[in-house]
Every structure is written in C-alpha cells, then in structure tokens.
Amino acid sequence: MLIPATRLKILNDAPVNLEKDYVLYWMTTARRTRDNFALQHALNLCREYNKPLLVFEALRFDHRWASDRVASYIIDGMRSNSVNFEKAHVAYYPYIEPIKDAAKGLLAALADSAVHMVTDHFPSYFLSRMVQASASKVSARLDLVDGNGLCPLDYAPRTFQTAYSFRRFLQQNMSPFLDEFPDPQPLQHTRFTNRAQVSARIQETWPAARLSSVDTRCNDALMPNGLRYQIGRVDERGGEKAALDRWQRFLKERSDKYDTDRNHPSKTGTSRMSALLHFGHISSHRLVRDLLSSANWTIDDASRINKGSRAGWWNLSPAIEGYLDQIITWRELGYVFCHRNPTDYFKYESLPPWARETLSVHASDPREFTYDLDTLDKAATHDELWNAAQRQLTSEGYIHNYLRMLWGKKIIEWSASPQDAFAYVVELNNRYALDGRNPNSWSGICWTFGRFDRPWGPERPIFGKIRFMSSANTARKLKVKDYIAQYGQLERQDRLPGLE
Ligand SMILES: Cc1cc2nc3c(=O)[nH]c(=O)nc-3n(C[C@H](O)[C@H](O)[C@H](O)COP(=O)(O)OP(=O)(O)OC[C@H]3O[C@@H](n4cnc5c(N)ncnc54)[C@H](O)[C@@H]3O)c2cc1C
C-alpha cells in the first residue's frame, strides 16, 4: 500500500543506485514497528528494488535536554524494536553514542551502501535541523516522511491562532485523511529472503548496542557517558509493547469516563500516552482508529458539524469526542504551528502581539513573591499545591494537565519578568517532563502566556489580559488533598545544573 503523496518529500538529489545493498530506514521519530508511514514507505521501496531493509535507530546525547531519564526511555524502545525486527527477519542496527561525537560519520557510512534512504519528519527540537543537515552529506537519495498526525503537516495551509479555528478547518477538510491510515502491521506483509549486512568496518568503528546483554529492568550499563542531566529514571517504561499495553488498558478501563475523570489529578482519568507518543512508540493514528472502531464508527456517522464546535463532531459519546479533540485538534494544532514557524515557535517573541503587549504593560507590577529557577526547581515555594506538582514533575516526569496549567501560570506570577518566567517554564518542562521537547510542550508552555487563547477580563496585576488561575480555586475545584499527600514530601536526589 503506497503512502499518501502529501506525506512524502525528497530531501536531496542524490541518485538511486541499484548496485547498492539495501534500503536504509533511519528511524528518528516514529520509533516503532506498527502504524508507521516511514517504515511502510521503506518496505515499499524494498519491494520495488528487490533489496533488503536495514533499520538504523540511534541515541544521541549531545542535545540541550539530554538526560538519563530520556535516554533510558529511548533504550526501552530500542529493545522492543529489536525483538520485533528480529521476528520479521529485518536487519536492525541500534546505536548508542558512548561519548560526544562518537557517532560522527556513521550515518554517511551506512548511506554509502544504501540504494535509497527514508527518515521521519518531526517539527520541533533539533531533529528537523539534524535531518536537513544530513541530507546534503549522504550519498543516497533521502526521503522524508511525515507520520505526525491525521492531517499531513503540509496540508494545513497556515498557522491557526485558536483550537476553534483549527477544529473548523479540520471538520471541513479532514474526511480524506480518515481513509489514509498507515498499515497497522507493515512487517507482516513482507517476506525477506536475505538480510541486509552491515560492513565489518562499520561494526568495528561503531559497534551496535548489545540490547540483550543487560537486565531489561535496568538500562544503566547501556547509558552514554557525559549526559547533561542526571535526573533519575522513572518507573514508567517506554517502548512499543509498553505503549500498546498502556493504551489497551485505558481503552478498556477508562476511556468511557474520560469526560468526567480527566480533570481530577488523583484519579487516573487520562491516558498518560503523551511520552509514548512523543518518542514515537505509538502513533496517534492507532489511538484514533481504536477509539473509532471501539464505538463501531463509520464515516457515515460523522455529523455535518463544520463550524468549529467540539461537541457533536463525531456523533459519539462525550468521553470519546473529548479524547479525539485532545489527540487530534489540540495535539495537531501545535504540530502545525511548529511546522509553519520553524525558526521561532520556541521564542517568547512568537507569542501573540496582544499577549506580549499586556505582559509588557504589567511587567513592573509589584510581585508578592519572586522565585528564581533554583527555588522553583527545588519545589521550595510557599505554595504547597505548586510544590507538589513540581515534585510530581521531577520524580515522575509528568504533571496532570489541569495542574500543569496552574504550574505554568504561577511561574508567571512569581518571576521578576515575563521573559524570565518563559525561560523557567521552558527549562523545567523540557528538562524533567518525559513528554517534553515536543510540539505539545510549546503549545502548553505558550498557552500559559496566551497562545491559542484570547484576552480575558478583568485585567489583573502581572497577568494583564492573560488568563489567570489561582491555587485556591484550583484546590477547591479539584479536591487536591490526596494529591498533596502523595507528592508533598518527596525527596530529591538528582544533580541540578543551572539555567543556560
Ligand atoms: C505548561 C504546560 C506544559 C505542557 N507540556 C507538555 C509537554 O511537554 N508535552 C506534551 O505532550 N504535552 C504538554 N502539555 C499538554 C498536556 O498537559 C499534556 O499533553 C497531557 O497532560 C498529557 O497527558 P495524557 O497523555 O494523560 O493526556 P490525555 O488527556 O490522555 O490526552 C491524550 C493526548 O492528547 C494530547 N493532548 C492532551 N492535552 C493536550 C493539550 N492541552 N495540548 C496538546 N495536546 C494535548 C496529548 O498528545 C495526550 O497524550 C503541557 C501543558 C501545559 C499547560
């Protein structure tokens, strides 16, 4: 099954050389074997050229928010992929960079024996730049595949300022994409008679990670040296198998209560899929397909709603419609924003003009409390609910969504300037959150400062027209006693470098 043309871009004009040995899939974002457009495309090329497939998945550690937490989660995923590719008789080359710059030259060396290469598109962090830079250095044709969401990123014609306007665009334009899901199990439709071989020189210079050589519960022996942050691994496991298991549990046990339970931090009312989605261990197509088929939904069930309203779009229960709105509208709104604004989506200056203006008018308002990054990082503020959220972030790599909004808003209130606040939220979110460094990170962070929102009255000190949230109101609304009891007193044991 061919992948949709809107998802494919050729990144260089290197030749396709049929004398070479294999098709190379450089797996950077969609780190999974199912529901993966890029893998599907690579397998199609294998069939076309009658060549075997080599899958190359690497772990780099020289990026700004590299940590043992992130590395361990990625290694979980590599283990899962290694098992699945082995079952399918596909050659898989997992590489963990042991020291800085050790990986230099590896991709180009693998590309030298490739007929054609395929890689993933990801519109944030360093990945897009890394892929673009590699395109001119490799000797094989490089195809970029966008498997990020239901709406291909190039199809959205512009940036949307609100979820409402994006939802309306989706309601009017999305029906063709509901027929264009990736093959759920592309490896099942492939029979390889021979395996791709990696040359002895490459294996000696850049040895593949020996994923089966250490205990599956502990990735320490595989960890690269010199990671920027040692912040502690979390109990939550990454990888395709963990993702599918977690998702099935949510689908069976909690998806029908999502609308009523999602805002209660002590209940496990949300799916906790965000980190697994971020590392590509599962695809959003999979989530949407399962939800729609669990409700026996067919395209004829789509209502004719196309005015941007959330309720009634799918003609399904409020719980399922609520989840679809998060995983499609809210998630893809941020992906489109990053894709369309690649040079500034992460900057304070990319906030809407009205938001910057009102924050600037109130920048010198007196603050009752001001905290620096270190105090925030240590969860040492006067506010026990905020401290509990910060401790959940540092210990579990996660904060419940509603509290995450409050967490961000309070940092605005307690920082010396809105620009400081922005830098602190970015640093803490992306350093500790497993799902950090994602387009959704920038949606959530920037939403706190007014992106995808509207001006609110009455105008308040510090916030101006930016939406305000108070801990006292949140505590009343959410019944947070159990939450504070759970996260209020956790000990910290990590090393904490300061803000750059
Ligand atoms: C200050 C702040 C920072 C945030 N940082 C991140 C981040 O680093 N990474 C991240 O993935 N999300 C971030 N969010 C958005 C949201 O909090 C998380 O996506 C959500 O809490 C993840 O938990 P879940 O998987 O249980 O969500 P569920 O409620 O089960 O939702 C399912 C999926 O829908 C998507 N989704 C849900 N809510 C949102 C939202 N508000 N915006 C965009 N997509 C959404 C996510 O992919 C999520 O996994 C942030 C929000 C705020 C206010």
XYZ file of C-alpha atoms and ligand atoms in Angstrom:
553
model
C 0.000 0.000 0.000
C 1.573 3.300 -1.114
C 1.733 6.092 1.425
C -0.118 9.351 0.600
C 1.948 11.718 -1.559
C 1.211 14.617 0.836
C 3.347 12.870 3.450
C 6.444 12.448 1.316
C 9.242 14.859 0.450
C 12.546 14.159 -1.315
C 15.300 15.957 0.584
C 18.264 15.747 -1.789
C 19.119 15.000 -5.383
C 21.456 12.100 -4.682
C 20.992 9.227 -7.151
C 19.147 5.969 -6.523
C 21.865 3.403 -7.136
C 20.576 -0.114 -7.712
C 24.101 -1.515 -7.425
C 23.985 -0.834 -3.681
C 22.946 -3.287 -0.991
C 19.857 -2.237 0.940
C 17.150 0.333 1.602
C 18.037 2.244 4.753
C 15.352 3.451 7.175
C 16.891 5.984 9.562
C 14.350 5.856 12.393
C 14.446 9.124 14.339
C 10.898 9.925 15.479
C 8.489 7.098 14.680
C 10.407 4.672 16.880
C 8.045 1.743 16.333
C 7.261 -1.151 14.006
C 3.491 -0.634 13.629
C 1.335 2.134 12.166
C 4.446 3.747 10.758
C 4.230 5.509 7.371
C 8.023 5.826 7.058
C 8.616 2.125 7.658
C 5.795 1.323 5.246
C 7.419 3.530 2.598
C 10.834 1.936 3.161
C 9.284 -1.537 2.765
C 7.588 -0.436 -0.454
C 10.990 0.653 -1.784
C 12.453 -2.725 -0.801
C 9.794 -4.434 -2.888
C 10.323 -2.069 -5.800
C 14.109 -2.572 -5.878
C 14.107 -6.155 -4.617
C 16.515 -5.224 -1.836
C 16.511 -5.986 1.896
C 15.834 -3.386 4.579
C 18.256 -2.032 7.162
C 16.729 -0.079 10.055
C 19.097 2.265 11.851
C 17.977 3.728 15.217
C 20.389 5.861 17.219
C 20.516 7.536 20.616
C 22.417 10.832 20.716
C 23.183 12.621 23.907
C 24.705 15.938 22.917
C 21.435 17.838 22.804
C 20.306 20.526 25.230
C 17.974 18.464 27.406
C 19.659 15.072 27.143
C 19.289 13.122 30.374
C 19.455 9.624 31.781
C 15.629 9.782 32.016
C 15.210 10.406 28.286
C 18.000 8.002 27.295
C 16.582 5.147 29.331
C 13.122 5.566 27.798
C 14.589 5.522 24.293
C 16.598 2.395 25.115
C 13.375 0.694 26.301
C 12.003 1.446 22.849
C 15.089 0.077 21.125
C 14.720 -3.210 22.983
C 11.141 -3.545 21.871
C 12.067 -2.727 18.264
C 14.948 -5.169 18.319
C 12.579 -8.032 19.231
C 10.008 -7.073 16.598
C 12.529 -6.635 13.771
C 14.192 -9.918 14.699
C 10.842 -11.717 14.421
C 10.356 -10.205 10.965
C 13.930 -11.106 9.858
C 14.732 -7.457 9.260
C 18.248 -6.202 9.977
C 18.164 -3.658 12.803
C 21.165 -1.543 13.815
C 20.656 0.127 17.222
C 23.432 2.536 18.107
C 24.004 4.347 21.427
C 26.610 7.061 21.147
C 29.025 6.285 24.009
C 30.845 9.630 24.123
C 30.391 13.018 22.461
C 30.848 12.986 18.663
C 31.435 9.222 18.535
C 28.573 8.844 16.035
C 30.173 11.224 13.537
C 30.395 9.558 10.149
C 28.152 6.582 10.960
C 25.077 7.704 9.023
C 27.164 8.612 5.975
C 28.928 5.242 6.147
C 25.607 3.351 6.284
C 24.257 5.541 3.474
C 27.199 4.622 1.240
C 25.751 1.133 0.826
C 22.133 2.263 0.519
C 20.085 2.269 -2.681
C 17.681 4.769 -1.134
C 17.095 6.194 2.364
C 13.979 7.094 4.326
C 13.637 9.078 7.528
C 10.980 10.656 9.760
C 9.811 14.250 9.923
C 9.485 15.895 13.342
C 8.751 19.611 13.534
C 10.486 20.514 16.796
C 13.702 20.318 18.828
C 16.941 19.563 16.962
C 15.616 16.704 14.829
C 14.432 18.659 11.842
C 17.741 20.575 11.613
C 19.712 17.355 12.020
C 17.838 15.660 9.178
C 18.134 18.680 6.861
C 21.869 18.930 7.539
C 22.344 15.217 6.858
C 20.521 15.343 3.533
C 23.386 17.123 1.812
C 26.041 14.883 3.366
C 24.745 11.423 2.456
C 25.390 9.763 -0.877
C 21.926 8.162 -1.217
C 18.536 9.667 -2.061
C 16.823 10.679 1.206
C 13.017 10.707 1.547
C 11.332 12.462 4.452
C 8.042 11.005 5.689
C 5.509 12.860 7.813
C 3.624 10.465 10.077
C 2.994 13.003 12.816
C -0.768 13.164 12.847
C -4.008 12.691 10.956
C -3.686 15.903 8.993
C -0.452 15.904 6.937
C 1.554 18.919 8.090
C 1.969 20.340 4.599
C -1.769 20.175 4.020
C -2.592 22.752 6.698
C -2.240 25.979 4.703
C -1.355 28.288 7.587
C -0.871 28.686 11.314
C -4.077 28.671 13.362
C -4.427 31.058 16.316
C -7.070 29.078 18.201
C -8.167 25.475 18.628
C -11.586 26.620 17.439
C -10.337 27.836 14.031
C -8.159 24.750 13.551
C -11.031 22.423 14.506
C -13.228 24.156 11.984
C -10.551 23.705 9.313
C -10.276 20.017 10.212
C -14.031 19.487 10.183
C -14.197 20.922 6.667
C -11.118 19.173 5.275
C -10.365 16.007 7.133
C -12.579 13.337 5.618
C -9.989 12.180 3.001
C -7.413 11.649 5.748
C -9.738 9.371 7.667
C -9.255 6.895 4.800
C -5.476 7.236 4.779
C -4.239 5.436 7.859
C -0.895 3.632 7.877
C -0.743 -0.150 7.555
C -1.194 -1.359 11.165
C 1.428 -4.092 10.759
C 3.612 -3.394 7.725
C 6.198 -6.018 8.691
C 3.602 -8.771 8.394
C 3.223 -8.122 4.696
C 6.895 -8.504 3.935
C 8.914 -11.651 3.370
C 12.640 -11.089 3.018
C 14.776 -13.873 1.616
C 18.038 -12.226 2.645
C 19.066 -9.844 5.384
C 20.904 -6.578 4.919
C 24.518 -6.779 6.083
C 26.427 -4.013 7.819
C 30.110 -3.995 6.891
C 32.709 -5.248 9.368
C 34.399 -1.816 9.284
C 31.206 -0.112 10.446
C 30.561 -2.714 13.123
C 34.083 -2.288 14.488
C 34.087 1.513 14.417
C 30.522 1.997 15.666
C 29.507 -1.214 17.464
C 25.760 -1.829 17.657
C 24.225 -1.571 21.146
C 24.027 -5.000 22.759
C 20.494 -4.600 23.998
C 20.065 -8.135 25.244
C 23.289 -8.124 27.251
C 21.843 -6.335 30.287
C 18.883 -6.773 32.579
C 15.735 -5.441 30.924
C 14.742 -3.575 34.096
C 17.909 -1.501 34.134
C 19.490 0.346 31.233
C 22.422 1.760 33.228
C 25.080 -0.350 31.559
C 23.997 0.981 28.170
C 23.865 4.631 29.204
C 26.137 7.070 27.321
C 28.762 8.952 29.326
C 28.594 12.706 29.796
C 24.823 13.189 29.733
C 23.962 16.765 30.588
C 21.406 15.888 33.279
C 21.348 13.000 35.743
C 17.789 13.417 36.930
C 16.804 9.837 37.565
C 14.927 7.303 35.525
C 11.210 6.916 36.149
C 9.196 3.765 36.836
C 7.198 4.228 33.650
C 8.623 2.105 30.822
C 8.927 3.174 27.220
C 8.764 1.104 24.037
C 6.152 -0.145 21.634
C 4.983 -3.003 23.813
C 4.592 -0.785 26.876
C 2.708 1.722 24.730
C 0.267 -0.842 23.353
C -0.323 -2.335 26.821
C -0.951 1.054 28.419
C -3.247 2.082 25.597
C -5.287 -1.154 25.738
C -5.783 -0.705 29.482
C -7.020 2.860 29.016
C -9.297 1.834 26.177
C -10.844 -0.987 28.168
C -10.997 0.504 31.637
C -11.124 4.292 31.475
C -11.827 5.717 28.027
C -15.598 5.782 28.611
C -15.112 8.071 31.644
C -12.596 10.440 30.087
C -15.009 13.389 30.007
C -15.826 13.184 33.713
C -12.494 11.967 35.156
C -9.847 13.737 33.127
C -9.641 16.832 35.306
C -9.127 15.030 38.603
C -5.436 14.669 39.378
C -5.903 11.893 41.954
C -7.921 9.714 39.592
C -6.112 8.143 36.696
C -8.614 9.645 34.311
C -6.309 10.468 31.412
C -4.435 8.069 29.170
C -0.835 9.027 30.088
C 0.131 8.402 26.458
C 1.979 11.683 25.879
C 5.553 10.438 26.423
C 4.913 7.300 24.365
C 3.531 9.491 21.589
C 6.465 11.876 21.886
C 9.065 9.140 21.405
C 7.003 7.618 18.608
C 6.474 4.347 20.470
C 2.851 4.508 19.359
C 1.111 6.556 16.679
C -1.881 8.848 17.103
C -3.438 7.064 14.097
C -3.515 3.917 16.172
C -5.268 5.673 19.046
C -7.863 7.256 16.782
C -8.510 4.039 14.851
C -9.011 2.025 18.050
C -11.331 4.599 19.556
C -13.434 4.868 16.425
C -13.684 1.128 15.982
C -14.464 0.586 19.687
C -17.543 2.722 19.014
C -18.301 0.945 15.690
C -17.920 4.294 13.994
C -18.087 4.598 10.220
C -17.611 7.652 8.042
C -21.411 7.861 7.648
C -21.616 8.598 11.384
C -19.771 11.899 11.025
C -22.182 14.678 11.717
C -22.399 17.622 9.395
C -20.961 19.938 12.039
C -18.317 22.145 10.473
C -18.485 25.345 12.465
C -15.673 24.536 14.874
C -17.675 23.261 17.809
C -16.271 20.347 19.760
C -19.446 18.565 20.772
C -21.152 16.547 18.082
C -18.325 16.496 15.524
C -18.109 12.720 15.507
C -21.604 11.885 16.717
C -20.039 9.867 19.532
C -20.176 9.894 23.335
C -18.792 12.978 25.159
C -15.953 10.809 26.510
C -14.750 9.688 23.075
C -15.342 13.066 21.447
C -13.396 14.674 24.292
C -10.410 12.383 23.776
C -10.474 12.787 19.983
C -10.425 16.541 20.437
C -7.223 16.363 22.509
C -5.414 13.847 20.343
C -6.406 15.473 17.047
C -7.301 19.162 17.460
C -5.054 20.172 20.362
C -2.138 17.937 19.521
C -2.030 18.766 15.812
C -2.629 22.493 16.375
C 0.818 22.636 17.979
C 2.466 20.409 15.367
C 1.195 22.680 12.594
C 2.378 25.768 14.482
C 5.926 24.397 14.872
C 5.990 23.183 11.273
C 4.923 26.590 9.936
C 7.177 28.627 12.270
C 10.368 26.562 12.405
C 12.652 29.400 13.391
C 10.657 30.981 16.186
C 7.970 28.645 17.659
C 10.175 28.324 20.774
C 10.759 32.051 21.325
C 8.976 34.481 23.617
C 8.648 36.744 20.553
C 6.381 34.161 18.886
C 3.612 34.820 21.429
C 0.615 36.739 20.026
C 1.193 40.538 19.949
C -1.763 41.222 22.321
C -0.234 38.847 24.892
C 3.247 40.368 24.728
C 1.776 43.835 24.917
C -0.331 43.193 28.001
C 2.522 41.357 29.747
C 4.826 44.244 28.972
C 2.342 46.809 30.367
C 2.326 44.834 33.640
C 5.991 43.832 33.677
C 6.874 46.181 36.517
C 3.823 45.439 38.689
C 4.899 44.550 42.227
C 5.166 40.786 42.910
C 4.263 39.451 46.340
C 6.661 36.535 45.828
C 9.532 36.206 43.410
C 11.450 32.985 42.929
C 14.484 32.146 40.850
C 14.911 28.977 38.823
C 16.747 27.163 41.574
C 13.982 27.728 44.144
C 11.330 26.634 41.674
C 13.385 23.623 40.710
C 13.665 22.559 44.339
C 9.885 22.950 44.849
C 10.646 25.383 47.673
C 7.887 27.971 47.180
C 5.259 28.985 49.768
C 2.520 27.164 47.778
C 2.121 23.504 48.730
C -0.042 22.604 45.722
C 2.502 24.072 43.312
C 5.347 22.337 45.147
C 3.516 19.017 44.872
C 3.105 19.480 41.096
C 6.777 20.343 40.719
C 7.696 17.227 42.712
C 5.497 15.067 40.514
C 7.351 16.537 37.531
C 10.823 15.887 38.906
C 10.022 12.408 40.227
C 7.672 11.032 37.551
C 8.443 13.251 34.564
C 4.764 14.214 34.363
C 2.183 16.650 35.745
C -1.508 16.156 35.383
C -2.817 18.505 32.653
C -5.004 20.742 34.801
C -2.286 21.229 37.386
C 0.234 21.760 34.632
C -1.730 24.823 33.585
C -1.682 26.152 37.139
C 2.009 25.246 37.459
C 2.859 27.395 34.416
C 0.607 30.301 35.422
C 2.152 30.551 38.892
C 5.631 30.800 37.413
C 4.452 33.908 35.531
C 3.134 35.363 38.795
C 6.341 34.679 40.741
C 9.039 35.632 38.228
C 10.739 39.003 38.035
C 9.694 39.422 34.387
C 7.546 37.551 31.846
C 10.699 36.731 29.882
C 12.267 35.120 32.971
C 9.062 33.195 33.549
C 9.114 31.936 29.971
C 12.707 30.747 30.301
C 11.933 28.957 33.603
C 8.830 27.149 32.315
C 10.691 26.036 29.192
C 13.679 24.804 31.168
C 11.754 22.913 33.856
C 9.248 21.383 31.431
C 11.807 20.233 28.904
C 14.392 19.117 31.431
C 12.103 16.901 33.510
C 8.993 16.016 31.516
C 9.262 12.749 29.655
C 6.937 14.211 27.050
C 8.938 17.487 26.918
C 10.678 18.897 23.828
C 7.593 18.105 21.775
C 5.376 20.491 19.750
C 2.809 19.998 22.547
C 5.377 21.287 25.025
C 5.439 24.579 23.132
C 1.631 24.603 22.865
C 1.267 24.091 26.623
C 4.028 26.476 27.638
C 2.944 29.201 25.243
C -0.750 28.693 26.083
C 0.175 29.734 29.617
C 1.338 33.030 28.058
C -1.698 33.489 25.788
C -1.007 31.483 22.593
C -4.129 29.698 21.318
C -6.125 31.668 23.907
C -7.886 35.048 23.931
C -7.684 38.143 26.133
C -9.619 37.800 29.400
C -11.126 40.413 31.708
C -10.929 41.869 34.232
C -7.343 42.986 33.649
C -5.173 41.788 36.552
C -1.834 42.746 38.037
C 1.155 40.952 36.404
C -1.080 38.948 34.016
C -2.880 41.856 32.393
C -5.333 40.264 29.938
C -3.714 36.816 30.078
C -5.959 34.153 31.611
C -5.366 33.919 35.355
C -5.518 30.823 37.589
C -5.322 30.635 41.361
C -4.153 27.762 43.535
C -7.047 28.264 45.943
C -9.663 27.970 43.175
C -7.897 25.002 41.650
C -7.685 23.289 45.041
C -11.419 23.819 45.581
C -12.302 22.560 42.127
C -10.063 19.500 42.073
C -10.100 18.215 45.668
C -6.312 18.032 45.837
C -5.763 16.718 49.396
C -4.758 13.238 48.232
C -2.538 14.700 45.541
C -0.680 16.912 48.004
C -0.336 13.989 50.411
C 1.154 11.881 47.619
C 3.635 14.401 46.205
C 4.051 16.903 49.027
C 7.055 15.354 50.722
C 9.042 13.532 48.060
C 12.820 13.653 48.410
C 15.059 14.833 45.558
C 18.295 13.035 44.768
C 19.431 14.416 41.457
C 22.107 16.803 40.249
C 20.850 20.192 39.141
C 22.880 22.401 36.834
C 21.613 25.982 36.470
C 19.869 27.687 33.589
C 21.939 28.420 30.497
C 2.550 24.357 30.939
C 2.196 23.148 30.100
C 3.195 22.356 29.580
C 2.878 21.248 28.790
N 3.898 20.499 28.286
C 3.618 19.411 27.515
C 4.669 18.618 27.009
O 5.850 18.884 27.253
N 4.354 17.551 26.222
C 3.043 17.218 25.971
O 2.805 16.213 25.265
N 2.034 17.961 26.436
C 2.273 19.044 27.215
N 1.236 19.783 27.707
C -0.142 19.454 27.306
C -0.881 18.429 28.207
O -0.730 18.804 29.542
C -0.380 17.006 28.024
O -0.389 16.669 26.659
C -1.248 15.979 28.760
O -1.351 16.321 30.102
C -0.619 14.610 28.615
O -1.232 13.677 29.457
P -2.098 12.484 28.897
O -1.356 11.744 27.837
O -2.588 11.707 30.071
O -3.281 13.284 28.226
P -4.736 12.819 27.759
O -5.706 13.726 28.421
O -4.944 11.364 27.923
O -4.741 13.240 26.210
C -4.330 12.359 25.171
C -3.299 13.021 24.289
O -3.847 14.203 23.691
C -2.832 15.200 23.572
N -3.176 16.342 24.444
C -3.896 16.332 25.583
N -3.997 17.590 26.081
C -3.305 18.394 25.248
C -3.031 19.792 25.212
N -3.510 20.624 26.128
N -2.270 20.261 24.214
C -1.789 19.457 23.246
N -2.020 18.121 23.201
C -2.770 17.601 24.199
C -1.549 14.563 24.090
O -0.866 14.003 22.999
C -2.070 13.498 25.041
O -1.153 12.449 25.259
C 1.527 20.910 28.509
C 0.510 21.722 29.055
C 0.833 22.816 29.836
C -0.280 23.661 30.390
